[in-house]
mmCIF file with all atom_site columns, C-alpha atoms in Angstrom:
data_model
loop_
_atom_site.group_PDB
_atom_site.id
_atom_site.type_symbol
_atom_site.label_atom_id
_atom_site.label_alt_id
_atom_site.label_comp_id
_atom_site.label_asym_id
_atom_site.label_entity_id
_atom_site.label_seq_id
_atom_site.pdbx_PDB_ins_code
_atom_site.Cartn_x
_atom_site.Cartn_y
_atom_site.Cartn_z
_atom_site.occupancy
_atom_site.B_iso_or_equiv
_atom_site.pdbx_formal_charge
_atom_site.auth_seq_id
_atom_site.auth_comp_id
_atom_site.auth_asym_id
_atom_site.auth_atom_id
_atom_site.pdbx_PDB_model_num
ATOM 1   C CA . MET F 1 1   ? -5.813  -7.980  -18.372 1.00 46.00 ? 1   MET F CA 1
ATOM 2   C CA . VAL F 1 2   ? -4.128  -6.550  -15.885 1.00 54.00 ? 2   VAL F CA 1
ATOM 3   C CA . ASP F 1 3   ? -0.631  -6.383  -15.441 1.00 66.00 ? 3   ASP F CA 1
ATOM 4   C CA . ASN F 1 4   ? -0.004  -4.203  -13.104 1.00 75.00 ? 4   ASN F CA 1
ATOM 5   C CA . GLY F 1 5   ? -2.020  -3.375  -9.912  1.00 86.00 ? 5   GLY F CA 1
ATOM 6   C CA . PHE F 1 6   ? -2.110  -5.238  -6.269  1.00 91.00 ? 6   PHE F CA 1
ATOM 7   C CA . CYS F 1 7   ? -5.331  -5.924  -4.181  1.00 88.00 ? 7   CYS F CA 1
ATOM 8   C CA . ILE F 1 8   ? -4.952  -7.355  -0.419  1.00 89.00 ? 8   ILE F CA 1
ATOM 9   C CA . ILE F 1 9   ? -8.092  -8.571  1.766   1.00 83.00 ? 9   ILE F CA 1
ATOM 10  C CA . HIS F 1 10  ? -7.060  -8.693  5.285   1.00 71.00 ? 10  HIS F CA 1
ATOM 11  C CA . GLY F 1 11  ? -9.229  -10.479 7.700   1.00 63.00 ? 11  GLY F CA 1
ATOM 12  C CA . ASN F 1 12  ? -11.321 -13.392 7.402   1.00 60.00 ? 12  ASN F CA 1
ATOM 13  C CA . ILE F 1 13  ? -11.449 -14.439 3.197   1.00 63.00 ? 13  ILE F CA 1
ATOM 14  C CA . ASN F 1 14  ? -14.621 -15.025 2.402   1.00 56.00 ? 14  ASN F CA 1
ATOM 15  C CA . LYS F 1 15  ? -13.562 -15.317 -1.148  1.00 60.00 ? 15  LYS F CA 1
ATOM 16  C CA . ASN F 1 16  ? -11.732 -17.789 -3.413  1.00 62.00 ? 16  ASN F CA 1
ATOM 17  C CA . ILE F 1 17  ? -8.287  -15.298 -4.056  1.00 66.00 ? 17  ILE F CA 1
ATOM 18  C CA . SER F 1 18  ? -7.072  -17.858 -6.309  1.00 66.00 ? 18  SER F CA 1
ATOM 19  C CA . LEU F 1 19  ? -9.853  -16.519 -8.750  1.00 68.00 ? 19  LEU F CA 1
ATOM 20  C CA . LEU F 1 20  ? -7.473  -14.042 -8.950  1.00 67.00 ? 20  LEU F CA 1
ATOM 21  C CA . ALA F 1 21  ? -4.823  -15.724 -10.430 1.00 65.00 ? 21  ALA F CA 1
ATOM 22  C CA . HIS F 1 22  ? -7.311  -17.765 -12.728 1.00 67.00 ? 22  HIS F CA 1
ATOM 23  C CA . CYS F 1 23  ? -8.753  -14.245 -13.789 1.00 67.00 ? 23  CYS F CA 1
ATOM 24  C CA . TYR F 1 24  ? -5.478  -12.466 -14.452 1.00 69.00 ? 24  TYR F CA 1
ATOM 25  C CA . SER F 1 25  ? -2.110  -13.597 -14.194 1.00 75.00 ? 25  SER F CA 1
ATOM 26  C CA . GLY F 1 26  ? -0.546  -12.403 -11.003 1.00 82.00 ? 26  GLY F CA 1
ATOM 27  C CA . ASN F 1 27  ? 1.253   -13.481 -7.930  1.00 86.00 ? 27  ASN F CA 1
ATOM 28  C CA . ILE F 1 28  ? -0.357  -14.407 -4.049  1.00 86.00 ? 28  ILE F CA 1
ATOM 29  C CA . GLU F 1 29  ? 1.240   -14.219 -1.121  1.00 89.00 ? 29  GLU F CA 1
ATOM 30  C CA . MET F 1 30  ? -0.247  -14.313 2.368   1.00 88.00 ? 30  MET F CA 1
ATOM 31  C CA . LEU F 1 31  ? 0.155   -12.354 4.839   1.00 89.00 ? 31  LEU F CA 1
ATOM 32  C CA . ARG F 1 32  ? -0.747  -12.973 8.568   1.00 86.00 ? 32  ARG F CA 1
ATOM 33  C CA . ASN F 1 33  ? -4.142  -11.255 8.963   1.00 80.00 ? 33  ASN F CA 1
ATOM 34  C CA . GLY F 1 34  ? -5.397  -11.964 4.987   1.00 83.00 ? 34  GLY F CA 1
ATOM 35  C CA . CYS F 1 35  ? -3.290  -12.725 1.801   1.00 86.00 ? 35  CYS F CA 1
ATOM 36  C CA . MET F 1 36  ? -2.125  -9.893  -0.967  1.00 90.00 ? 36  MET F CA 1
ATOM 37  C CA . PHE F 1 37  ? -2.375  -10.587 -4.948  1.00 88.00 ? 37  PHE F CA 1
ATOM 38  C CA . THR F 1 38  ? -0.105  -8.671  -7.396  1.00 90.00 ? 38  THR F CA 1
ATOM 39  C CA . GLY F 1 39  ? -0.165  -8.558  -10.981 1.00 87.00 ? 39  GLY F CA 1
ATOM 40  C CA . ARG F 1 40  ? 2.856   -10.890 -12.578 1.00 86.00 ? 40  ARG F CA 1
ATOM 41  C CA . LYS F 1 41  ? 4.470   -6.944  -14.035 1.00 89.00 ? 41  LYS F CA 1
ATOM 42  C CA . THR F 1 42  ? 3.986   -5.418  -10.886 1.00 92.00 ? 42  THR F CA 1
ATOM 43  C CA . PRO F 1 43  ? 6.921   -4.421  -8.958  1.00 93.00 ? 43  PRO F CA 1
ATOM 44  C CA . VAL F 1 44  ? 6.814   -5.521  -5.244  1.00 95.00 ? 44  VAL F CA 1
ATOM 45  C CA . HIS F 1 45  ? 9.094   -5.594  -2.567  1.00 95.00 ? 45  HIS F CA 1
ATOM 46  C CA . SER F 1 46  ? 9.107   -6.518  1.181   1.00 96.00 ? 46  SER F CA 1
ATOM 47  C CA . TYR F 1 47  ? 11.340  -6.488  4.268   1.00 95.00 ? 47  TYR F CA 1
ATOM 48  C CA . ARG F 1 48  ? 10.914  -8.833  7.131   1.00 94.00 ? 48  ARG F CA 1
ATOM 49  C CA . PHE F 1 49  ? 11.547  -7.681  10.515  1.00 93.00 ? 49  PHE F CA 1
ATOM 50  C CA . ALA F 1 50  ? 10.933  -9.041  14.493  1.00 93.00 ? 50  ALA F CA 1
ATOM 51  C CA . THR F 1 51  ? 7.613   -7.815  14.447  1.00 93.00 ? 51  THR F CA 1
ATOM 52  C CA . GLY F 1 52  ? 5.891   -7.546  11.188  1.00 94.00 ? 52  GLY F CA 1
ATOM 53  C CA . SER F 1 53  ? 6.715   -6.800  7.399   1.00 96.00 ? 53  SER F CA 1
ATOM 54  C CA . ALA F 1 54  ? 6.871   -4.459  4.817   1.00 96.00 ? 54  ALA F CA 1
ATOM 55  C CA . TYR F 1 55  ? 5.889   -4.287  1.369   1.00 97.00 ? 55  TYR F CA 1
ATOM 56  C CA . LEU F 1 56  ? 6.217   -1.288  -1.320  1.00 96.00 ? 56  LEU F CA 1
ATOM 57  C CA . ILE F 1 57  ? 4.157   -2.282  -4.306  1.00 95.00 ? 57  ILE F CA 1
ATOM 58  C CA . GLY F 1 58  ? 5.329   -0.037  -6.959  1.00 93.00 ? 58  GLY F CA 1
ATOM 59  C CA . SER F 1 59  ? 8.669   1.785   -7.810  1.00 92.00 ? 59  SER F CA 1
ATOM 60  C CA . LEU F 1 60  ? 10.146  5.302   -5.716  1.00 92.00 ? 60  LEU F CA 1
ATOM 61  C CA . ARG F 1 61  ? 11.467  7.987   -7.346  1.00 91.00 ? 61  ARG F CA 1
ATOM 62  C CA . ASN F 1 62  ? 14.058  9.210   -5.680  1.00 92.00 ? 62  ASN F CA 1
ATOM 63  C CA . LYS F 1 63  ? 15.491  5.596   -4.064  1.00 92.00 ? 63  LYS F CA 1
ATOM 64  C CA . ARG F 1 64  ? 18.705  6.996   -4.203  1.00 91.00 ? 64  ARG F CA 1
ATOM 65  C CA . LEU F 1 65  ? 18.123  10.090  -1.410  1.00 90.00 ? 65  LEU F CA 1
ATOM 66  C CA . LEU F 1 66  ? 16.165  8.006   0.397   1.00 91.00 ? 66  LEU F CA 1
ATOM 67  C CA . ARG F 1 67  ? 18.803  5.579   0.053   1.00 90.00 ? 67  ARG F CA 1
ATOM 68  C CA . TYR F 1 68  ? 21.004  7.858   1.804   1.00 88.00 ? 68  TYR F CA 1
ATOM 69  C CA . LEU F 1 69  ? 19.425  8.617   4.220   1.00 86.00 ? 69  LEU F CA 1
ATOM 70  C CA . ALA F 1 70  ? 18.065  5.172   5.672   1.00 85.00 ? 70  ALA F CA 1
ATOM 71  C CA . ARG F 1 71  ? 22.095  4.375   5.518   1.00 83.00 ? 71  ARG F CA 1
ATOM 72  C CA . HIS F 1 72  ? 22.422  6.360   8.362   1.00 80.00 ? 72  HIS F CA 1
ATOM 73  C CA . PHE F 1 73  ? 20.259  4.248   10.731  1.00 77.00 ? 73  PHE F CA 1
ATOM 74  C CA . THR F 1 74  ? 21.685  0.692   9.799   1.00 73.00 ? 74  THR F CA 1
ATOM 75  C CA . GLY F 1 75  ? 25.669  1.646   10.185  1.00 76.00 ? 75  GLY F CA 1
ATOM 76  C CA . GLY F 1 76  ? 26.855  2.891   7.299   1.00 73.00 ? 76  GLY F CA 1
ATOM 77  C CA . LEU F 1 77  ? 25.590  -0.694  5.703   1.00 75.00 ? 77  LEU F CA 1
ATOM 78  C CA . PRO F 1 78  ? 23.919  -0.564  2.249   1.00 76.00 ? 78  PRO F CA 1
ATOM 79  C CA . VAL F 1 79  ? 19.888  -0.218  1.852   1.00 80.00 ? 79  VAL F CA 1
ATOM 80  C CA . VAL F 1 80  ? 18.750  -1.723  -1.657  1.00 81.00 ? 80  VAL F CA 1
ATOM 81  C CA . ASN F 1 81  ? 15.130  -2.924  -0.749  1.00 90.00 ? 81  ASN F CA 1
ATOM 82  C CA . GLY F 1 82  ? 12.957  0.095   -0.809  1.00 93.00 ? 82  GLY F CA 1
ATOM 83  C CA . ALA F 1 83  ? 10.202  -1.605  1.434   1.00 95.00 ? 83  ALA F CA 1
ATOM 84  C CA . GLU F 1 84  ? 14.029  -1.297  3.920   1.00 92.00 ? 84  GLU F CA 1
ATOM 85  C CA . ILE F 1 85  ? 14.397  1.613   3.559   1.00 92.00 ? 85  ILE F CA 1
ATOM 86  C CA . LEU F 1 86  ? 11.148  2.879   4.021   1.00 93.00 ? 86  LEU F CA 1
ATOM 87  C CA . TYR F 1 87  ? 10.497  1.193   7.055   1.00 92.00 ? 87  TYR F CA 1
ATOM 88  C CA . GLN F 1 88  ? 14.115  1.934   8.386   1.00 89.00 ? 88  GLN F CA 1
ATOM 89  C CA . LEU F 1 89  ? 12.252  6.054   7.738   1.00 87.00 ? 89  LEU F CA 1
ATOM 90  C CA . SER F 1 90  ? 9.240   5.181   9.425   1.00 87.00 ? 90  SER F CA 1
ATOM 91  C CA . THR F 1 91  ? 10.842  3.400   12.911  1.00 85.00 ? 91  THR F CA 1
ATOM 92  C CA . GLN F 1 92  ? 13.924  5.735   12.978  1.00 82.00 ? 92  GLN F CA 1
ATOM 93  C CA . LEU F 1 93  ? 12.891  9.007   12.702  1.00 78.00 ? 93  LEU F CA 1
ATOM 94  C CA . VAL F 1 94  ? 9.221   10.251  12.581  1.00 69.00 ? 94  VAL F CA 1
ATOM 95  C CA . SER F 1 95  ? 6.858   9.081   10.925  1.00 74.00 ? 95  SER F CA 1
ATOM 96  C CA . ALA F 1 96  ? 6.513   12.054  9.097   1.00 74.00 ? 96  ALA F CA 1
ATOM 97  C CA . ALA F 1 97  ? 9.787   11.304  7.387   1.00 79.00 ? 97  ALA F CA 1
ATOM 98  C CA . LEU F 1 98  ? 7.604   9.108   4.818   1.00 84.00 ? 98  LEU F CA 1
ATOM 99  C CA . GLY F 1 99  ? 6.619   12.104  3.330   1.00 83.00 ? 99  GLY F CA 1
ATOM 100 C CA . LEU F 1 100 ? 10.012  12.556  1.839   1.00 85.00 ? 100 LEU F CA 1
ATOM 101 C CA . ALA F 1 101 ? 8.816   9.133   -0.418  1.00 89.00 ? 101 ALA F CA 1
ATOM 102 C CA . GLU F 1 102 ? 8.012   9.858   -4.548  1.00 89.00 ? 102 GLU F CA 1
ATOM 103 C CA . GLY F 1 103 ? 6.888   7.941   -6.744  1.00 89.00 ? 103 GLY F CA 1
ATOM 104 C CA . ASP F 1 104 ? 4.190   5.859   -7.724  1.00 90.00 ? 104 ASP F CA 1
ATOM 105 C CA . PHE F 1 105 ? 3.411   3.043   -4.815  1.00 92.00 ? 105 PHE F CA 1
ATOM 106 C CA . CYS F 1 106 ? 1.447   1.671   -2.085  1.00 93.00 ? 106 CYS F CA 1
ATOM 107 C CA . PHE F 1 107 ? 3.569   0.966   0.636   1.00 95.00 ? 107 PHE F CA 1
ATOM 108 C CA . PHE F 1 108 ? 2.178   -0.614  4.219   1.00 95.00 ? 108 PHE F CA 1
ATOM 109 C CA . ILE F 1 109 ? 3.568   -2.534  7.128   1.00 94.00 ? 109 ILE F CA 1
ATOM 110 C CA . GLU F 1 110 ? 1.654   -5.120  8.735   1.00 93.00 ? 110 GLU F CA 1
ATOM 111 C CA . ASP F 1 111 ? 2.176   -6.228  12.414  1.00 92.00 ? 111 ASP F CA 1
ATOM 112 C CA . ARG F 1 112 ? 2.023   -9.322  14.146  1.00 90.00 ? 112 ARG F CA 1
ATOM 113 C CA . ASN F 1 113 ? -1.341  -8.938  15.602  1.00 85.00 ? 113 ASN F CA 1
ATOM 114 C CA . GLY F 1 114 ? -2.289  -8.132  11.693  1.00 82.00 ? 114 GLY F CA 1
ATOM 115 C CA . ILE F 1 115 ? -2.733  -4.311  11.680  1.00 87.00 ? 115 ILE F CA 1
ATOM 116 C CA . MET F 1 116 ? -2.311  -2.584  9.039   1.00 89.00 ? 116 MET F CA 1
ATOM 117 C CA . THR F 1 117 ? -0.033  1.051   8.679   1.00 91.00 ? 117 THR F CA 1
ATOM 118 C CA . LEU F 1 118 ? -0.502  2.447   5.027   1.00 92.00 ? 118 LEU F CA 1
ATOM 119 C CA . LEU F 1 119 ? 0.709   4.575   2.998   1.00 91.00 ? 119 LEU F CA 1
ATOM 120 C CA . THR F 1 120 ? -0.062  6.383   -0.231  1.00 89.00 ? 120 THR F CA 1
ATOM 121 C CA . ASP F 1 121 ? 1.520   7.877   -2.242  1.00 87.00 ? 121 ASP F CA 1
ATOM 122 C CA . ALA F 1 122 ? 1.587   12.513  -1.960  1.00 82.00 ? 122 ALA F CA 1
ATOM 123 C CA . CYS F 1 123 ? 0.730   13.403  -6.222  1.00 81.00 ? 123 CYS F CA 1
ATOM 124 C CA . GLY F 1 124 ? -2.049  10.922  -6.502  1.00 79.00 ? 124 GLY F CA 1
ATOM 125 C CA . GLN F 1 125 ? -0.257  8.473   -9.097  1.00 80.00 ? 125 GLN F CA 1
ATOM 126 C CA . ASN F 1 126 ? -1.286  5.719   -7.371  1.00 82.00 ? 126 ASN F CA 1
ATOM 127 C CA . PRO F 1 127 ? -5.429  5.939   -5.896  1.00 88.00 ? 127 PRO F CA 1
ATOM 128 C CA . VAL F 1 128 ? -6.293  3.292   -3.287  1.00 91.00 ? 128 VAL F CA 1
ATOM 129 C CA . TYR F 1 129 ? -9.350  2.352   -2.748  1.00 91.00 ? 129 TYR F CA 1
ATOM 130 C CA . LEU F 1 130 ? -11.157 0.870   0.236   1.00 88.00 ? 130 LEU F CA 1
ATOM 131 C CA . VAL F 1 131 ? -13.776 -1.581  -0.203  1.00 85.00 ? 131 VAL F CA 1
ATOM 132 C CA . ASN F 1 132 ? -16.653 -3.201  1.664   1.00 79.00 ? 132 ASN F CA 1
ATOM 133 C CA . ALA F 1 133 ? -18.515 -5.771  -0.571  1.00 72.00 ? 133 ALA F CA 1
ATOM 134 C CA . GLY F 1 134 ? -18.886 -8.330  1.791   1.00 68.00 ? 134 GLY F CA 1
ATOM 135 C CA . ASP F 1 135 ? -15.515 -8.821  2.388   1.00 71.00 ? 135 ASP F CA 1
ATOM 136 C CA . ARG F 1 136 ? -13.124 -5.871  2.570   1.00 77.00 ? 136 ARG F CA 1
ATOM 137 C CA . TRP F 1 137 ? -10.477 -5.164  0.366   1.00 84.00 ? 137 TRP F CA 1
ATOM 138 C CA . ILE F 1 138 ? -7.326  -2.514  -0.470  1.00 90.00 ? 138 ILE F CA 1
ATOM 139 C CA . THR F 1 139 ? -6.688  -1.869  -3.625  1.00 90.00 ? 139 THR F CA 1
ATOM 140 C CA . ASP F 1 140 ? -5.843  -0.009  -6.897  1.00 90.00 ? 140 ASP F CA 1
ATOM 141 C CA . LYS F 1 141 ? -7.749  -1.481  -9.517  1.00 85.00 ? 141 LYS F CA 1
ATOM 142 C CA . LEU F 1 142 ? -11.680 -2.328  -8.912  1.00 83.00 ? 142 LEU F CA 1
ATOM 143 C CA . LYS F 1 143 ? -11.379 -4.495  -11.585 1.00 78.00 ? 143 LYS F CA 1
ATOM 144 C CA . LEU F 1 144 ? -9.775  -6.830  -9.672  1.00 76.00 ? 144 LEU F CA 1
ATOM 145 C CA . ILE F 1 145 ? -12.212 -7.379  -7.224  1.00 74.00 ? 145 ILE F CA 1
ATOM 146 C CA . SER F 1 146 ? -15.059 -7.929  -9.542  1.00 72.00 ? 146 SER F CA 1
ATOM 147 C CA . ALA F 1 147 ? -13.620 -10.649 -10.880 1.00 67.00 ? 147 ALA F CA 1
ATOM 148 C CA . LEU F 1 148 ? -14.746 -12.787 -7.377  1.00 66.00 ? 148 LEU F CA 1
ATOM 149 C CA . HIS F 1 149 ? -17.879 -11.108 -7.478  1.00 62.00 ? 149 HIS F CA 1
ATOM 150 C CA . ASP F 1 150 ? -21.366 -11.642 -9.239  1.00 55.00 ? 150 ASP F CA 1
ATOM 151 C CA . ARG F 1 151 ? -21.774 -7.854  -10.376 1.00 50.00 ? 151 ARG F CA 1
ATOM 152 C CA . GLY F 1 152 ? -18.887 -4.886  -11.379 1.00 50.00 ? 152 GLY F CA 1
ATOM 153 C CA . ILE F 1 153 ? -18.110 -2.479  -8.651  1.00 51.00 ? 153 ILE F CA 1
ATOM 154 C CA . GLN F 1 154 ? -17.034 0.679   -10.594 1.00 49.00 ? 154 GLN F CA 1
ATOM 155 C CA . HIS F 1 155 ? -16.180 3.769   -8.727  1.00 48.00 ? 155 HIS F CA 1
ATOM 156 C CA . ASP F 1 156 ? -18.356 7.232   -9.682  1.00 46.00 ? 156 ASP F CA 1
ATOM 157 C CA . PRO F 1 157 ? -15.369 10.242  -9.437  1.00 48.00 ? 157 PRO F CA 1
ATOM 158 C CA . GLN F 1 158 ? -18.751 12.545  -10.217 1.00 45.00 ? 158 GLN F CA 1
ATOM 159 C CA . ALA F 1 159 ? -19.733 10.960  -6.702  1.00 42.00 ? 159 ALA F CA 1
ATOM 160 C CA . GLY F 1 160 ? -16.893 12.239  -4.989  1.00 42.00 ? 160 GLY F CA 1
ATOM 161 C CA . GLU F 1 161 ? -14.246 10.216  -2.572  1.00 41.00 ? 161 GLU F CA 1
ATOM 162 C CA . THR F 1 162 ? -17.698 7.787   -1.431  1.00 41.00 ? 162 THR F CA 1
ATOM 163 C CA . ALA F 1 163 ? -19.734 5.760   -3.812  1.00 43.00 ? 163 ALA F CA 1
ATOM 164 C CA . VAL F 1 164 ? -21.970 2.959   -3.212  1.00 42.00 ? 164 VAL F CA 1
ATOM 165 C CA . SER F 1 165 ? -22.551 0.793   -5.918  1.00 50.00 ? 165 SER F CA 1
ATOM 166 C CA . THR F 1 166 ? -24.856 -2.663  -5.874  1.00 51.00 ? 166 THR F CA 1
ATOM 167 C CA . GLY F 1 167 ? -24.107 -3.986  -2.044  1.00 61.00 ? 167 GLY F CA 1
ATOM 168 C CA . CYS F 1 168 ? -20.619 -2.518  -2.206  1.00 72.00 ? 168 CYS F CA 1
ATOM 169 C CA . HIS F 1 169 ? -19.207 0.324   -0.202  1.00 79.00 ? 169 HIS F CA 1
ATOM 170 C CA . ILE F 1 170 ? -16.117 2.524   -2.254  1.00 84.00 ? 170 ILE F CA 1
ATOM 171 C CA . GLN F 1 171 ? -13.815 4.677   -0.561  1.00 87.00 ? 171 GLN F CA 1
ATOM 172 C CA . ARG F 1 172 ? -11.012 6.548   -1.940  1.00 89.00 ? 172 ARG F CA 1
ATOM 173 C CA . ILE F 1 173 ? -8.332  6.490   0.370   1.00 89.00 ? 173 ILE F CA 1
ATOM 174 C CA . LEU F 1 174 ? -6.705  9.886   0.099   1.00 88.00 ? 174 LEU F CA 1
ATOM 175 C CA . THR F 1 175 ? -3.368  10.668  -1.400  1.00 87.00 ? 175 THR F CA 1
ATOM 176 C CA . GLY F 1 176 ? -0.073  11.743  0.848   1.00 86.00 ? 176 GLY F CA 1
ATOM 177 C CA . THR F 1 177 ? -1.799  10.302  4.033   1.00 88.00 ? 177 THR F CA 1
ATOM 178 C CA . LEU F 1 178 ? -0.929  7.673   6.889   1.00 88.00 ? 178 LEU F CA 1
ATOM 179 C CA . ASN F 1 179 ? -3.594  5.046   7.588   1.00 89.00 ? 179 ASN F CA 1
ATOM 180 C CA . VAL F 1 180 ? -3.816  2.449   10.305  1.00 87.00 ? 180 VAL F CA 1
ATOM 181 C CA . PHE F 1 181 ? -6.664  -0.194  9.474   1.00 84.00 ? 181 PHE F CA 1
ATOM 182 C CA . ARG F 1 182 ? -7.652  -2.428  12.281  1.00 78.00 ? 182 ARG F CA 1
ATOM 183 C CA . PHE F 1 183 ? -9.364  -5.212  11.343  1.00 66.00 ? 183 PHE F CA 1
ATOM 184 C CA . SER F 1 184 ? -12.142 -7.182  12.867  1.00 61.00 ? 184 SER F CA 1
ATOM 185 C CA . ASN F 1 185 ? -14.732 -10.191 11.922  1.00 56.00 ? 185 ASN F CA 1
ATOM 186 C CA . ALA F 1 186 ? -17.333 -7.443  11.943  1.00 57.00 ? 186 ALA F CA 1
ATOM 187 C CA . ASP F 1 187 ? -15.774 -4.525  10.468  1.00 58.00 ? 187 ASP F CA 1
ATOM 188 C CA . CYS F 1 188 ? -12.620 -2.670  9.055   1.00 57.00 ? 188 CYS F CA 1
ATOM 189 C CA . GLN F 1 189 ? -12.032 0.427   11.606  1.00 60.00 ? 189 GLN F CA 1
ATOM 190 C CA . VAL F 1 190 ? -10.296 3.364   10.662  1.00 60.00 ? 190 VAL F CA 1
ATOM 191 C CA . CYS F 1 191 ? -8.008  4.060   13.621  1.00 65.00 ? 191 CYS F CA 1
ATOM 192 C CA . GLU F 1 192 ? -6.395  6.563   12.548  1.00 74.00 ? 192 GLU F CA 1
ATOM 193 C CA . SER F 1 193 ? -5.508  8.397   9.164   1.00 79.00 ? 193 SER F CA 1
ATOM 194 C CA . ARG F 1 194 ? -3.820  11.517  8.866   1.00 78.00 ? 194 ARG F CA 1
ATOM 195 C CA . GLN F 1 195 ? -1.836  13.523  6.031   1.00 81.00 ? 195 GLN F CA 1
ATOM 196 C CA . LEU F 1 196 ? 1.793   13.818  5.501   1.00 73.00 ? 196 LEU F CA 1
ATOM 197 C CA . LEU F 1 197 ? 3.727   16.061  4.503   1.00 55.00 ? 197 LEU F CA 1
ATOM 198 C CA . ARG F 1 198 ? 3.603   16.643  0.799   1.00 55.00 ? 198 ARG F CA 1
ATOM 199 C CA . PRO F 1 199 ? 6.939   16.081  -1.663  1.00 48.00 ? 199 PRO F CA 1
ATOM 200 C CA . ALA F 1 200 ? 9.147   19.516  -2.017  1.00 44.00 ? 200 ALA F CA 1
ATOM 201 C CA . ARG F 1 201 ? 8.547   20.758  -4.826  1.00 48.00 ? 201 ARG F CA 1
ATOM 202 C CA . MET F 1 202 ? 12.092  21.170  -5.748  1.00 42.00 ? 202 MET F CA 1
ATOM 203 C CA . PRO F 1 203 ? 15.031  18.786  -5.161  1.00 43.00 ? 203 PRO F CA 1
ATOM 204 C CA . LEU F 1 204 ? 16.863  18.703  -1.949  1.00 39.00 ? 204 LEU F CA 1
ATOM 205 C CA . ALA F 1 205 ? 20.224  19.870  -1.745  1.00 39.00 ? 205 ALA F CA 1
ATOM 206 C CA . ILE F 1 206 ? 22.339  17.792  0.010   1.00 37.00 ? 206 ILE F CA 1
ATOM 207 C CA . GLU F 1 207 ? 26.637  18.070  0.622   1.00 37.00 ? 207 GLU F CA 1
ATOM 208 C CA . GLY F 1 208 ? 28.722  15.092  0.071   1.00 40.00 ? 208 GLY F CA 1
ATOM 209 C CA . ASN F 1 209 ? 28.005  12.366  -2.793  1.00 41.00 ? 209 ASN F CA 1
ATOM 210 C CA . ILE F 1 210 ? 25.022  9.813   -2.152  1.00 38.00 ? 210 ILE F CA 1
ATOM 211 C CA . GLN F 1 211 ? 25.611  6.664   -2.811  1.00 42.00 ? 211 GLN F CA 1
#
């Protein structure tokens, strides 16, 4: 049983993702251009805004610091939701500010056109894969996708970042990167992928109290 983990399918849904809820205990949420499955014990926070939605899967280790920074852009109003915290930092500051986030997480924003901007954690605590197996997936648990196919999907670490199994192309998304995906019926195009600054090794010193 997979209690923790997620997978996102974007574009056309060629497989019945409800099979995941049958094979593994979890939840399904529809996206603007696809859907997302999360295990029943997977922490998920979402934040809706005018032109899209933001999702934080997992947990932030330095949430208090990030919340303190985000409050400067909300008129002093408290920001509790981790997805909103990262959204405020990414929109009010430069996107590189997301490099301050530490923890076991994956964060993504989907806009009204179905374009996805995805951040992976800098320390690689939560490896994330892009899988093309007839349909296109983003996941941290390859066995979740195996449930929808007649064959198993395995990633061979000996083959490096990219491995190919029977009928499947598997690519690990690099850690600490901000990736923009544009999905069409025919292909998944990575519009942009760039490395963000890694979190500081020493805690940042901030004057005053952090609420």
